mmCIF file of C-alpha atoms and ligand atoms in Angstrom:
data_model
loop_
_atom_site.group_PDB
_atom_site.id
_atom_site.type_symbol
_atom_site.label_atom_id
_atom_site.label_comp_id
_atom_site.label_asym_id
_atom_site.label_seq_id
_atom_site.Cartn_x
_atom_site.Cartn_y
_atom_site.Cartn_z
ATOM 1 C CA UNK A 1 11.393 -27.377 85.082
ATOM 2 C CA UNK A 2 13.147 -30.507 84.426
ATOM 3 C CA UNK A 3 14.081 -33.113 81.323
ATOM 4 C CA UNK A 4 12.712 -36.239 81.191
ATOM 5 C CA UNK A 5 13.863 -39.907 79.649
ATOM 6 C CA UNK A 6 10.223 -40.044 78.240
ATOM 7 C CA UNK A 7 9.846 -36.788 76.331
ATOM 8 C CA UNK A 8 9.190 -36.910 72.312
ATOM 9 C CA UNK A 9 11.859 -35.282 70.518
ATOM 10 C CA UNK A 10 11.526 -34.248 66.868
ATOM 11 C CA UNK A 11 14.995 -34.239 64.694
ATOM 12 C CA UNK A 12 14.062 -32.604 61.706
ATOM 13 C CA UNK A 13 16.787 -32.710 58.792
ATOM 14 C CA UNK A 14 18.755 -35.521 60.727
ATOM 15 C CA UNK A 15 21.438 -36.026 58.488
ATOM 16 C CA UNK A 16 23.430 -38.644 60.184
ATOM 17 C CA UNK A 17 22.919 -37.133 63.377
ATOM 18 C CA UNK A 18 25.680 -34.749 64.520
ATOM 19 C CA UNK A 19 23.486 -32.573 66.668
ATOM 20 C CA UNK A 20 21.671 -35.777 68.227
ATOM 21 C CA UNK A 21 25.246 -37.832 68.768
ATOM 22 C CA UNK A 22 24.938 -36.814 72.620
ATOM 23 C CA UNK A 23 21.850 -36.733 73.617
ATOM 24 C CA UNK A 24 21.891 -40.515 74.503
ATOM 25 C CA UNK A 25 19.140 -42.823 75.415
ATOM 26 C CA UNK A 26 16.054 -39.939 74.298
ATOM 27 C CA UNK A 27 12.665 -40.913 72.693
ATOM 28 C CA UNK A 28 13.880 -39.360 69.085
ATOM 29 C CA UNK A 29 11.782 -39.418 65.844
ATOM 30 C CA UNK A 30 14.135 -38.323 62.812
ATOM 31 C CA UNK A 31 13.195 -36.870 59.553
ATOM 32 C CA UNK A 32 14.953 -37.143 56.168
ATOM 33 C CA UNK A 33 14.586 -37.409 52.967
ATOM 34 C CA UNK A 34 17.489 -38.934 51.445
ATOM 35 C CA UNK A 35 17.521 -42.926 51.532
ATOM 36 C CA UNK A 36 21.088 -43.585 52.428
ATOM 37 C CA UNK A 37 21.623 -40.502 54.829
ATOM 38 C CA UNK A 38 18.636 -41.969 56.665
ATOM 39 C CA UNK A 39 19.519 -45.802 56.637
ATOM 40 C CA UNK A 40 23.138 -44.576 57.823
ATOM 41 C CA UNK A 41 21.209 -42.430 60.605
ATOM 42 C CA UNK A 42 19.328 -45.377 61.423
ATOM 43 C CA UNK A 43 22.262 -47.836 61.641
ATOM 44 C CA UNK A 44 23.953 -45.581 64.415
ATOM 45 C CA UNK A 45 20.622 -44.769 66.146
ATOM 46 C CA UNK A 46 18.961 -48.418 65.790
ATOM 47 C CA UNK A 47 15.901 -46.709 68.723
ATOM 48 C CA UNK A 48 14.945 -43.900 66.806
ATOM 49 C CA UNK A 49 12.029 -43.788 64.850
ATOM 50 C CA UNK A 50 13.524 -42.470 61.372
ATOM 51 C CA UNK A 51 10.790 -41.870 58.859
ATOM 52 C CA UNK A 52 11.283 -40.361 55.296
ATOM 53 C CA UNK A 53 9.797 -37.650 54.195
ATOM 54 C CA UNK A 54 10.107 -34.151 53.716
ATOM 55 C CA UNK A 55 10.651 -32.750 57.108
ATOM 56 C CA UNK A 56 9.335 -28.868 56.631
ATOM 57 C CA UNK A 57 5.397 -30.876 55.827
ATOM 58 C CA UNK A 58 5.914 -33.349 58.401
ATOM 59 C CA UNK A 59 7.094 -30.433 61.293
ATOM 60 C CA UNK A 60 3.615 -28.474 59.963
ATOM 61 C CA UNK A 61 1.576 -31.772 60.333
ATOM 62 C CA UNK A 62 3.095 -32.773 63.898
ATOM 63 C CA UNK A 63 5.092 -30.377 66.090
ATOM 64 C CA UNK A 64 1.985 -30.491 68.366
ATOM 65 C CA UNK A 65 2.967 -34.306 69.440
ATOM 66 C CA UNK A 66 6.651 -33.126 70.264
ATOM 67 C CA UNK A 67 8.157 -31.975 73.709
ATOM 68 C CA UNK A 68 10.657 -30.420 71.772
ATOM 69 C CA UNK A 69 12.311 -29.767 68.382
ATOM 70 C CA UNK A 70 15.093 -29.236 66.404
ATOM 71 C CA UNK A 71 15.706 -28.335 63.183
ATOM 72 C CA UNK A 72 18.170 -27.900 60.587
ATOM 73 C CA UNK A 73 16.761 -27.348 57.237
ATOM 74 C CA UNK A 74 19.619 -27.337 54.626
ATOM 75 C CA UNK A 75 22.097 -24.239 54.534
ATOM 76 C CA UNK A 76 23.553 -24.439 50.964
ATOM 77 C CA UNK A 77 21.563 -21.753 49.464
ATOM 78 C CA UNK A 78 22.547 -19.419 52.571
ATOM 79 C CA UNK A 79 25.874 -20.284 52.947
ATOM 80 C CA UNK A 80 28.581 -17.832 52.722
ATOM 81 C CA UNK A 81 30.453 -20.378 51.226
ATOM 82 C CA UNK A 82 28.425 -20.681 48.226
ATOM 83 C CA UNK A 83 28.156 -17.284 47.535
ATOM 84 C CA UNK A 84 31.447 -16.342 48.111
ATOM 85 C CA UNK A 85 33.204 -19.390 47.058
ATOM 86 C CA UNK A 86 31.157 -21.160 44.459
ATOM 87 C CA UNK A 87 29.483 -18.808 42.503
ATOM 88 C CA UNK A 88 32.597 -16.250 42.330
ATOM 89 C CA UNK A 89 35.291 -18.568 41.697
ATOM 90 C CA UNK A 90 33.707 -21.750 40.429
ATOM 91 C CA UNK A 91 31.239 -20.696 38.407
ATOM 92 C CA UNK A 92 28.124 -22.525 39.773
ATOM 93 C CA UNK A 93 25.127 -20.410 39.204
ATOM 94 C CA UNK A 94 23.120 -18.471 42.051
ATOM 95 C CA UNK A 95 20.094 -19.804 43.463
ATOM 96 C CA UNK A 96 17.127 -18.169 45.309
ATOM 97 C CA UNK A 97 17.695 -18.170 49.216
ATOM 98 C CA UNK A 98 15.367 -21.235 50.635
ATOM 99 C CA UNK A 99 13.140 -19.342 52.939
ATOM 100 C CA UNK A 100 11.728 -22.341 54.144
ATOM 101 C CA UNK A 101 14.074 -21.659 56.913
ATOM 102 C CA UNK A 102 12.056 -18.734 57.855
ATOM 103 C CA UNK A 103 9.023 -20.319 57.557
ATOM 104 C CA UNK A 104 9.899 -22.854 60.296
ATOM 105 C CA UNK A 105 11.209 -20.132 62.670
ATOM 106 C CA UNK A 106 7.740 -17.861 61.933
ATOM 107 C CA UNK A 107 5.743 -20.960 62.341
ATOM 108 C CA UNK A 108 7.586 -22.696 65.294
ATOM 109 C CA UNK A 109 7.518 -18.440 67.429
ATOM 110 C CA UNK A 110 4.093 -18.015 66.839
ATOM 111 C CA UNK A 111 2.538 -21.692 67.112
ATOM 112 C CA UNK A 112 4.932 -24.291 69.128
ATOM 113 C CA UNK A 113 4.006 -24.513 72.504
ATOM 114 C CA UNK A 114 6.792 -26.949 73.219
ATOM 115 C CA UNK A 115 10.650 -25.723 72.923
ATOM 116 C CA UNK A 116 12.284 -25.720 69.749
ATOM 117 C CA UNK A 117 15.876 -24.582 68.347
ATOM 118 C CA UNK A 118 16.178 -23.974 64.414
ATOM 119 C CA UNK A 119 19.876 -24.123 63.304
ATOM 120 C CA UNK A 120 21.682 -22.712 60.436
ATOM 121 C CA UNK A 121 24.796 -20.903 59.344
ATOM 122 C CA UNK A 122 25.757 -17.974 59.412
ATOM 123 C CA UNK A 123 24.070 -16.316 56.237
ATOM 124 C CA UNK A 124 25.477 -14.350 53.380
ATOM 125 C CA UNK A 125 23.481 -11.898 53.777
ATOM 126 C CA UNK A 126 21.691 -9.945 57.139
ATOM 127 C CA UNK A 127 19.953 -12.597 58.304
ATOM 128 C CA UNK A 128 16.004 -11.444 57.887
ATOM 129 C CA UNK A 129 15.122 -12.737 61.650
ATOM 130 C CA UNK A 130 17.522 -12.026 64.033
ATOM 131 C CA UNK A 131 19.248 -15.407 65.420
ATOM 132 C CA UNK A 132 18.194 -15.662 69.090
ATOM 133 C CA UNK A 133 21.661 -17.012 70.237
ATOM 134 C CA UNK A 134 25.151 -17.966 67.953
ATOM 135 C CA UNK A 135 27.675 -20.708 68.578
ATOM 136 C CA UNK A 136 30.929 -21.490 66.472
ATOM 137 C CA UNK A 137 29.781 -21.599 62.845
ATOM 138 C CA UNK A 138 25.572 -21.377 63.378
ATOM 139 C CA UNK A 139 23.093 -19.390 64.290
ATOM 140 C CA UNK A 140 20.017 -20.489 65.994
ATOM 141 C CA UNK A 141 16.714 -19.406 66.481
ATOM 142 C CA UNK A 142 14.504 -20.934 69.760
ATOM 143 C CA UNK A 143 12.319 -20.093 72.127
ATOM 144 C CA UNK A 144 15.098 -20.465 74.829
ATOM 145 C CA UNK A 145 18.293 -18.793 75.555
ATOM 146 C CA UNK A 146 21.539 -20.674 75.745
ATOM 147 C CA UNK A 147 24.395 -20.154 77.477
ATOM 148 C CA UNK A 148 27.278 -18.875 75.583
ATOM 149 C CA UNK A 149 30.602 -21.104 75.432
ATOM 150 C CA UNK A 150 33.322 -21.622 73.436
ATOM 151 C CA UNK A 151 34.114 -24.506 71.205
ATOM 152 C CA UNK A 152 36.625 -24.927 68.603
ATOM 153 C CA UNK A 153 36.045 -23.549 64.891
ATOM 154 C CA UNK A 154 35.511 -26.986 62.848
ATOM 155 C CA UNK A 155 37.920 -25.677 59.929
ATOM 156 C CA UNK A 156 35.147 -27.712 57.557
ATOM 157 C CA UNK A 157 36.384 -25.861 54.333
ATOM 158 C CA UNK A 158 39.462 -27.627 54.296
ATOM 159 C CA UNK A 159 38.946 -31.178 56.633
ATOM 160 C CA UNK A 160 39.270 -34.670 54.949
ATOM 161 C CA UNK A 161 36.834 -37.363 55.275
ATOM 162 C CA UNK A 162 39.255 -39.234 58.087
ATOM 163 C CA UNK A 163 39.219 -35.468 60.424
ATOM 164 C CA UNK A 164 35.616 -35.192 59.685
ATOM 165 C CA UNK A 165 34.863 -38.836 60.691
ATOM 166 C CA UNK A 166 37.135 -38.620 64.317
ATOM 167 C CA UNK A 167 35.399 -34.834 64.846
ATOM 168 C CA UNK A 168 31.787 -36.217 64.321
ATOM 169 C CA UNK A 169 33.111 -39.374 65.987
ATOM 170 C CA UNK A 170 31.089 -41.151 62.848
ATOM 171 C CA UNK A 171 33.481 -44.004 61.099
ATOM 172 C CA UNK A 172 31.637 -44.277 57.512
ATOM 173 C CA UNK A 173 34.045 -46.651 56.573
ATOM 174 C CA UNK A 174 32.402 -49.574 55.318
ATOM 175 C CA UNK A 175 29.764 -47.125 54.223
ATOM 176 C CA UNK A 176 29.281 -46.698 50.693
ATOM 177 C CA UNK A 177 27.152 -43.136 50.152
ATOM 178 C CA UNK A 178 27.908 -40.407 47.646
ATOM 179 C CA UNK A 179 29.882 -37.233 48.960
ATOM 180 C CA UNK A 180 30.558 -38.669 51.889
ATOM 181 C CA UNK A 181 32.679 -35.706 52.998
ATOM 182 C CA UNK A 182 29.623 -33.483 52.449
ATOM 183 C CA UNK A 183 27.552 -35.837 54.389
ATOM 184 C CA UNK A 184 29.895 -35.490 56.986
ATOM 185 C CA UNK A 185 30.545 -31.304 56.495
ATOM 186 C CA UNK A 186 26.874 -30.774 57.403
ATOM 187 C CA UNK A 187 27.095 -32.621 61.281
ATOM 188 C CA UNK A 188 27.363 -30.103 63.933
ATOM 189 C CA UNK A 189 29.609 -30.877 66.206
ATOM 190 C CA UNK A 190 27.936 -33.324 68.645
ATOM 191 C CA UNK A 191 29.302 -31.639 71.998
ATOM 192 C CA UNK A 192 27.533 -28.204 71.095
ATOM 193 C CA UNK A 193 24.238 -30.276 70.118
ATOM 194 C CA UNK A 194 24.887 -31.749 73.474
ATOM 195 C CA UNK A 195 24.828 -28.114 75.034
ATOM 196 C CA UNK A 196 21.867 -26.910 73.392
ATOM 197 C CA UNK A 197 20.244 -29.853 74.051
ATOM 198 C CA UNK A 198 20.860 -29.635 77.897
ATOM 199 C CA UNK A 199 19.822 -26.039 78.038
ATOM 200 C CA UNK A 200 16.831 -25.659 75.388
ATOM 201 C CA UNK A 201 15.119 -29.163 76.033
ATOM 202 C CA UNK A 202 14.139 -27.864 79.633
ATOM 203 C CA UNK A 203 9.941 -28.753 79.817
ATOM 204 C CA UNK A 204 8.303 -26.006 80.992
ATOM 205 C CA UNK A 205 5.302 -27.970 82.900
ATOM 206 C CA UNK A 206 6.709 -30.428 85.126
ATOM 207 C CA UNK A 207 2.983 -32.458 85.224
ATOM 208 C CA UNK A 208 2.974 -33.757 82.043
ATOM 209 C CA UNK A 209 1.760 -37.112 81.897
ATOM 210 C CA UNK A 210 4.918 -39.215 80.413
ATOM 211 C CA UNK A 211 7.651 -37.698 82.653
HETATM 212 C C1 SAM B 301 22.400 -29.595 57.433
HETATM 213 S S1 SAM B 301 22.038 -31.286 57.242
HETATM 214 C C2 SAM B 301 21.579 -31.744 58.861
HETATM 215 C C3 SAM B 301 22.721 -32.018 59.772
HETATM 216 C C4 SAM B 301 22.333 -32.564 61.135
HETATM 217 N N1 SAM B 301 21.624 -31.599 61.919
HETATM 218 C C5 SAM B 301 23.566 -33.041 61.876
HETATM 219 O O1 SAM B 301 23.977 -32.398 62.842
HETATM 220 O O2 SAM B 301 24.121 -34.077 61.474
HETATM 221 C C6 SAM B 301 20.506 -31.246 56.411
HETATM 222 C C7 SAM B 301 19.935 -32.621 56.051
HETATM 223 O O3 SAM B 301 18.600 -32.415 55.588
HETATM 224 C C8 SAM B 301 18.336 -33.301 54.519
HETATM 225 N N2 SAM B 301 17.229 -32.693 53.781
HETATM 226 C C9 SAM B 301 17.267 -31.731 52.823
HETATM 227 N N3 SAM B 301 16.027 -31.365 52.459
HETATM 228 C C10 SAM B 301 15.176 -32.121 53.218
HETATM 229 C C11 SAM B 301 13.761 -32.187 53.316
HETATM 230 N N4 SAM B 301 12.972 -31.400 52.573
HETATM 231 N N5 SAM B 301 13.235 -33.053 54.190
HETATM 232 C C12 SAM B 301 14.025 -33.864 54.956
HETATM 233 N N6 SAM B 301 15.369 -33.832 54.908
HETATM 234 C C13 SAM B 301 15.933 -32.968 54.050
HETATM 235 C C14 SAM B 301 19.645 -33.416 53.763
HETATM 236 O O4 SAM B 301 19.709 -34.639 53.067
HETATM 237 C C15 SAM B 301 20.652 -33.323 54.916
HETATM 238 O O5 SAM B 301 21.010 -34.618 55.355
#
């Protein structure tokens, strides 16, 4: 078992990078599809590959080249938040649950021979595969269990851009983007991407070629 500087990591839904902030000097290809989220990705992370696109094809067309994966397709639609929040008091209309997120956890269980964590909040509803392990705010799904510990409760609902730039440790600013805060909201907090990271990224064969 061990971790190596030369294994491929795929970050799928990068967003600027929360869950990736610790992982230091890692071979790290990044998907997203929004133009400035990814340029501002790529400005903190000038070694990783970042390539836009939509990530749910592009983890289909190449988890096989990957020594391990996250991902962290968009919560909105399962959000708690929304539901509770938005559509009772604000009036925004309900959408359709994206199960896109299932389809990733199906797909990466029954096909991915490498490890791989999904992440996501906690749902709205009973969450239609059971989360493997849960930390602060998210659930995750992987083929590997990880440890339980404690960190603070990020208090998102109500943080301002400067809390959410010092908790991310991301200063946007010079940064011109639209909803920044939201931009920032949607990080997880790079000390428990650290800890997944440390636990789930274990290889399993120690003879691979690049280690
Ligand atoms: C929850 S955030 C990811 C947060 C990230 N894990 C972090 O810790 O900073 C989801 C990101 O996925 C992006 N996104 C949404 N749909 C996408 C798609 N189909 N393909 C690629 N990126 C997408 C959004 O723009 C957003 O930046």
């Amino acid at each position: 078992m061990l971790r190596c500087k030369h294994m491929k990591i795929l970050n799928c839904y990068s967003g600027l990078g929360g869950n990736r902030k610790k992982w230091g000097d890692v071979d790290v290809t990044a998907i997203e599809n929004n133009e400035e989220i990814a340029k501002i990705y790529q400005d903190f992370f000038p070694k990783d590959k970042v390539i836009i696109t939509d990530a749910h094809q592009y983890l289909l067309e190449h988890y096989k080249e990957f020594d391990f994966i996250w991902s962290s397709p968009p919560c909105q639609s399962h959000s708690s938040f929304r539901k509770n929040i938005c559509v009772r008091y604000r009036g925004t209309e309900p959408v359709y649950p994206d199960l896109r997120l299932y389809e990733e956890i199906l797909f990466l269980k029954y096909h991915a021979k490498c490890n791989w964590v999904v992440e996501n909040v906690k749902p709205y509803y009973e969450p239609l595969i059971k989360p493997d392990f849960i930390l602060q705010r998210h659930y995750f799904w992987s083929n590997k269990q990880v440890k339980e510990k404690e960190f603070k409760t990020d208090l998102i609902r109500k943080a301002q851009i400067p809390d959410l730039q010092k908790k991310y440790g991301f200063d946007l600013s010079g940064v011109v983007i639209s909803d920044k805060r939201q931009v920032l909201r949607n990080c997880v907090l790079p000390e428990l991407g650290l800890h997944i990271f440390t636990e789930a990224s274990i290889i399993k064969n120690p003879q691979r070629e690049r280690c």
